[in-house]
mmCIF file of C-alpha atoms in Angstrom:
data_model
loop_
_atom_site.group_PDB
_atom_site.id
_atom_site.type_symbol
_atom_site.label_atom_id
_atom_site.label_comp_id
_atom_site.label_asym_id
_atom_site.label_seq_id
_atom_site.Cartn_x
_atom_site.Cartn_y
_atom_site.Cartn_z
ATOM 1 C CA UNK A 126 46.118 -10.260 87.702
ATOM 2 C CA UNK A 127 49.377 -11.560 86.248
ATOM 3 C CA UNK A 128 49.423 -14.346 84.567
ATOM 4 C CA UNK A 129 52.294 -16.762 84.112
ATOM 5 C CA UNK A 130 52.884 -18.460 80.671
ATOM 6 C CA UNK A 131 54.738 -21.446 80.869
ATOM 7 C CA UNK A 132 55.375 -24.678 78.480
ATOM 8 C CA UNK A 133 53.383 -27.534 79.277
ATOM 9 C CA UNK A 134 54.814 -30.216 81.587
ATOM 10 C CA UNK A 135 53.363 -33.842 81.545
ATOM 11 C CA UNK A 136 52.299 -33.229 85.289
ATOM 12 C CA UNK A 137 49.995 -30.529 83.948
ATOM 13 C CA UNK A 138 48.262 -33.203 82.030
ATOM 14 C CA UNK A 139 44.862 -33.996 84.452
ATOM 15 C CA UNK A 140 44.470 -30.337 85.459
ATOM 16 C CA UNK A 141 44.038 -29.258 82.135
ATOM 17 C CA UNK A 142 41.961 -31.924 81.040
ATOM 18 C CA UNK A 143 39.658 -30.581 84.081
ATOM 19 C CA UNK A 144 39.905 -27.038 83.218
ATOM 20 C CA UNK A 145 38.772 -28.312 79.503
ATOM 21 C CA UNK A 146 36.095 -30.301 80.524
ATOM 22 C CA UNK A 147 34.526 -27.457 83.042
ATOM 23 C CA UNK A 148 34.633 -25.007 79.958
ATOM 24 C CA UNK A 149 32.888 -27.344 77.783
ATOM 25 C CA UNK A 150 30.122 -27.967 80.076
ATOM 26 C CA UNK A 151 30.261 -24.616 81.621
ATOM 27 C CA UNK A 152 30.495 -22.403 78.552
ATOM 28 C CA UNK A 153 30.018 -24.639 75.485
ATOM 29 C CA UNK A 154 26.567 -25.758 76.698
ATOM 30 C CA UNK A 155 24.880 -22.604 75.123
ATOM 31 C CA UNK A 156 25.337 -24.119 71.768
ATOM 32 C CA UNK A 157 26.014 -28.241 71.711
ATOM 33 C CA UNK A 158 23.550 -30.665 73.390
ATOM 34 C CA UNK A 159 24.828 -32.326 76.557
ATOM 35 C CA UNK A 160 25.451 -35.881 75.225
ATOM 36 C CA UNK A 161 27.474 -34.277 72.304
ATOM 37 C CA UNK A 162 29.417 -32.826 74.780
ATOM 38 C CA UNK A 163 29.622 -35.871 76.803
ATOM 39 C CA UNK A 164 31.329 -37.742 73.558
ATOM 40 C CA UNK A 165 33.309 -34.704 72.884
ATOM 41 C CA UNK A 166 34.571 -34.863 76.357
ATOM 42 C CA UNK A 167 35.889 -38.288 75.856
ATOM 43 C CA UNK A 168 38.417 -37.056 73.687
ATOM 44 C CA UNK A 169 40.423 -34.857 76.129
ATOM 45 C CA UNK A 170 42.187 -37.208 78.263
ATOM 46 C CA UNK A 171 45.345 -36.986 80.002
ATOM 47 C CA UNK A 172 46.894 -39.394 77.527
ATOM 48 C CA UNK A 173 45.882 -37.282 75.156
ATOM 49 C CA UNK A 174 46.971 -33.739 75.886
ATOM 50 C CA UNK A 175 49.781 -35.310 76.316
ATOM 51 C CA UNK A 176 50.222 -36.668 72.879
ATOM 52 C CA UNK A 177 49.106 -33.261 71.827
ATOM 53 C CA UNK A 178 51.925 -31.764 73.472
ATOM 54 C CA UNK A 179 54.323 -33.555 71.943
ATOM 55 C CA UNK A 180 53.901 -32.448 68.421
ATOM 56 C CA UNK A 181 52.624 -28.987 69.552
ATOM 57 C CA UNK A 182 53.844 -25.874 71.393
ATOM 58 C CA UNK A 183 51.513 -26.006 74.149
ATOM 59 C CA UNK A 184 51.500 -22.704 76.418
ATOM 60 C CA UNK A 185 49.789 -23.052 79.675
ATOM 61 C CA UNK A 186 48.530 -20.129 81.426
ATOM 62 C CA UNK A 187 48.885 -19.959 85.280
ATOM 63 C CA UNK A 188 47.126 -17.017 87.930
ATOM 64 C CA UNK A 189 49.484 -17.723 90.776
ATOM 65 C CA UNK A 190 49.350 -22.264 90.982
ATOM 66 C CA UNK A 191 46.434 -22.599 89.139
ATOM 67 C CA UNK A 192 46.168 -23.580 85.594
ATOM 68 C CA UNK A 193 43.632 -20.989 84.141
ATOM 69 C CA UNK A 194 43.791 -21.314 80.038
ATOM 70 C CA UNK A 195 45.722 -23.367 77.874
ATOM 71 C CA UNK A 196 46.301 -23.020 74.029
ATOM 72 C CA UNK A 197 48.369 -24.659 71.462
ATOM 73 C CA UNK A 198 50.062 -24.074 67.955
ATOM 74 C CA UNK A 199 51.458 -26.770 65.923
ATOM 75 C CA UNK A 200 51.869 -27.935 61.965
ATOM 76 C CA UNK A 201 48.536 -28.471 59.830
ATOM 77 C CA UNK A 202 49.127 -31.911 58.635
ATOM 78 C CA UNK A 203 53.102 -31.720 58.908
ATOM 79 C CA UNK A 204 53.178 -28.457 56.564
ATOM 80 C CA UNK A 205 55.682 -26.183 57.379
ATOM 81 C CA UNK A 206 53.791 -23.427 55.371
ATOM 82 C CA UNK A 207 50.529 -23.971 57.025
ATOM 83 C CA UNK A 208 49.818 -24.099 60.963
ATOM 84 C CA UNK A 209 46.409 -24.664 63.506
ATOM 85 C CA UNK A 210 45.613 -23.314 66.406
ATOM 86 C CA UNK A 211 44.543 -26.324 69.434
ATOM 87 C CA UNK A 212 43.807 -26.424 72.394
ATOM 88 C CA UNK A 213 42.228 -23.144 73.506
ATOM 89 C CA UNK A 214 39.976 -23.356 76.824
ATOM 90 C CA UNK A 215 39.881 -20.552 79.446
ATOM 91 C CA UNK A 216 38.494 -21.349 82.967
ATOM 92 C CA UNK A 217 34.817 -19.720 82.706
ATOM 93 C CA UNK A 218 35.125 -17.490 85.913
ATOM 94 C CA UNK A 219 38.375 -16.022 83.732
ATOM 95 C CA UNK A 220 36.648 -15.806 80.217
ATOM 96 C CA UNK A 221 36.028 -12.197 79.241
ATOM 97 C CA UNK A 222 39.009 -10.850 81.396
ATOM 98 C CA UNK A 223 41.677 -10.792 78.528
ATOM 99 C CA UNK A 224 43.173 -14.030 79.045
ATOM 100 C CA UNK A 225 41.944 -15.142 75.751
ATOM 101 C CA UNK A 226 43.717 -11.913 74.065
ATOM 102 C CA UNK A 227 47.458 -13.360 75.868
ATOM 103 C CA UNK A 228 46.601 -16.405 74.402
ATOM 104 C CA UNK A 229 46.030 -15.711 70.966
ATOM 105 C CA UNK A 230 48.968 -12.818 71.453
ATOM 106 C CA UNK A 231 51.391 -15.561 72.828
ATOM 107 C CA UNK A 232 50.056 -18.089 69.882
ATOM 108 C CA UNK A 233 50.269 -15.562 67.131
ATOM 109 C CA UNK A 234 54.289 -15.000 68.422
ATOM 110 C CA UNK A 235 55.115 -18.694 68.430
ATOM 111 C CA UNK A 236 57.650 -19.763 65.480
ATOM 112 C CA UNK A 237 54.853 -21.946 64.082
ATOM 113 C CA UNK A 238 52.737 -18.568 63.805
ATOM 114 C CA UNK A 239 55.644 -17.090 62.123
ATOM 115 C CA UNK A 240 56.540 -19.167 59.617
ATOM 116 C CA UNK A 241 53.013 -20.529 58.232
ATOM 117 C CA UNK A 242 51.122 -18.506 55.071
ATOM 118 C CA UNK A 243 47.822 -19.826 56.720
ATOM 119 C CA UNK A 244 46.526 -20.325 59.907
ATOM 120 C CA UNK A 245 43.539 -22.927 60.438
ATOM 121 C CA UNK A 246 41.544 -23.242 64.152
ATOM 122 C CA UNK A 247 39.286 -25.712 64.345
ATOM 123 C CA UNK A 248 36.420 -23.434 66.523
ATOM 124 C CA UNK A 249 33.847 -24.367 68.601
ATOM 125 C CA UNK A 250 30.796 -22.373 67.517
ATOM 126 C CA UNK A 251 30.924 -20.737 70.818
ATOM 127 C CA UNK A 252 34.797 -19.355 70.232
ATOM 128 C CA UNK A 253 33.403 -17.940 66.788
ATOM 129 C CA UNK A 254 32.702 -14.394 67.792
ATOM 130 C CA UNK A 255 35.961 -14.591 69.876
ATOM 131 C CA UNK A 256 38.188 -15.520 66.875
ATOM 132 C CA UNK A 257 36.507 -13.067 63.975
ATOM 133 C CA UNK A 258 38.149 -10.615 66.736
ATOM 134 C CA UNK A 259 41.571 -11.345 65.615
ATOM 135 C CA UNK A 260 40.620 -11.681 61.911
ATOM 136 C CA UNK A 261 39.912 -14.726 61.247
ATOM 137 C CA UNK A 262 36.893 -15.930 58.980
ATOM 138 C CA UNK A 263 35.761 -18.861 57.924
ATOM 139 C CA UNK A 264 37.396 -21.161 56.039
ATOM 140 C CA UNK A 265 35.660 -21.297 52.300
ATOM 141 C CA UNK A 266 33.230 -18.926 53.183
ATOM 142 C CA UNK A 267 31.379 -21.717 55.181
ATOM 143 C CA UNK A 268 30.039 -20.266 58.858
ATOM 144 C CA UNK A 269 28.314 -23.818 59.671
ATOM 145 C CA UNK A 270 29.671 -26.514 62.129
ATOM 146 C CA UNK A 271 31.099 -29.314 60.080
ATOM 147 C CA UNK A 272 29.999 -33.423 60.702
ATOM 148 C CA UNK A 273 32.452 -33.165 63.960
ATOM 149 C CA UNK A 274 30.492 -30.254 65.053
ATOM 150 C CA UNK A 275 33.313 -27.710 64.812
ATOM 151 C CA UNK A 276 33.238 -24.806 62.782
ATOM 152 C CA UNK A 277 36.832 -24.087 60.575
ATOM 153 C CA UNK A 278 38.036 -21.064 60.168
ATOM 154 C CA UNK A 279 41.522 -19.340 58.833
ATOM 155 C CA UNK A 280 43.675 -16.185 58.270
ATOM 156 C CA UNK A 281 45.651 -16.237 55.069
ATOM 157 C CA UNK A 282 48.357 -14.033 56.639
ATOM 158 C CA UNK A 283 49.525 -12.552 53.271
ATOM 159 C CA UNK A 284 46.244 -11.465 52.709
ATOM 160 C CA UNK A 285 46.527 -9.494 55.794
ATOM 161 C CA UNK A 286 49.533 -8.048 54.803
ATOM 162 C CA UNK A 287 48.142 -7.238 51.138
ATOM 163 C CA UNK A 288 45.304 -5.497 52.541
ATOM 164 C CA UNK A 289 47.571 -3.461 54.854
ATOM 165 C CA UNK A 290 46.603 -5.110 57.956
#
């Protein structure tokens, strides 16, 4: 299956916000109620991802027309020293078929990857498994879902390269 990577475009806008919303409901279920869901749905819209985009790189990932994955790097609160990964929602009939490995691949080669000391991703608890993959942990040693429901984690990347990694 190859997969196109591409830059988003504003006309990408309302398929993505569909291929979000069918992995939230789809995948996400397993650990968030429905209705928080529902309100956590309201905040991917096409105005939105848009917005997103424009302070982000965000990569969209295409099998043939169709917009599969999507995943996005930007500054952590403007620093230039510290990044966050947004964004990140893979079709569910594509989860588990490496397209989450080119994303975080294609993420962790973007120039805001590159240039940050720490990386933050605000995680779904479902995408926690998925992310201690590519070393990263919690942030502050704390493995619980916050008040927004979303569990942070980080990779200091000079520890990585202290520990030989």
């Amino acid at each position: 299956m190859p997969i196109q990577i591409q830059i988003f475009e504003k006309e990408d806008a309302d398929e993505i916000v569909s291929l979000i919303h069918r992995s939230m409901f789809e995948t996400n279920i397993a650990d968030y109620s429905e209705e928080d869901l529902m309100e956590d749905a309201k905040k991917f819209t096409t105005d939105t991802i848009i917005e997103r985009a424009s302070w982000t790189n965000f990569y969209v990932f295409k099998d043939s027309d169709k917009i599969i994955a999507t995943g996005a790097i930007g500054p952590y609160w403007d620093s230039t020293v510290e990044s966050s990964f947004f964004t990140i929602f893979v079709l569910p009939e594509y989860q588990g078929k490496g397209v989450g490995a080119l994303i975080i691949k294609t993420l962790e080669n973007d120039e805001f990857y590159k240039r940050a000391e720490r990386i933050e991703i605000p995680a779904s608890i479902t995408a926690v498994p998925f992310y201690q993959k590519y070393g990263y942990s919690f942030k502050n040693g704390i493995d619980s879902p916050d008040d927004e429901g979303i569990v942070r984690m980080e990779k200091h990347k000079n520890r990585m390269i202290e520990s030989g990694n």
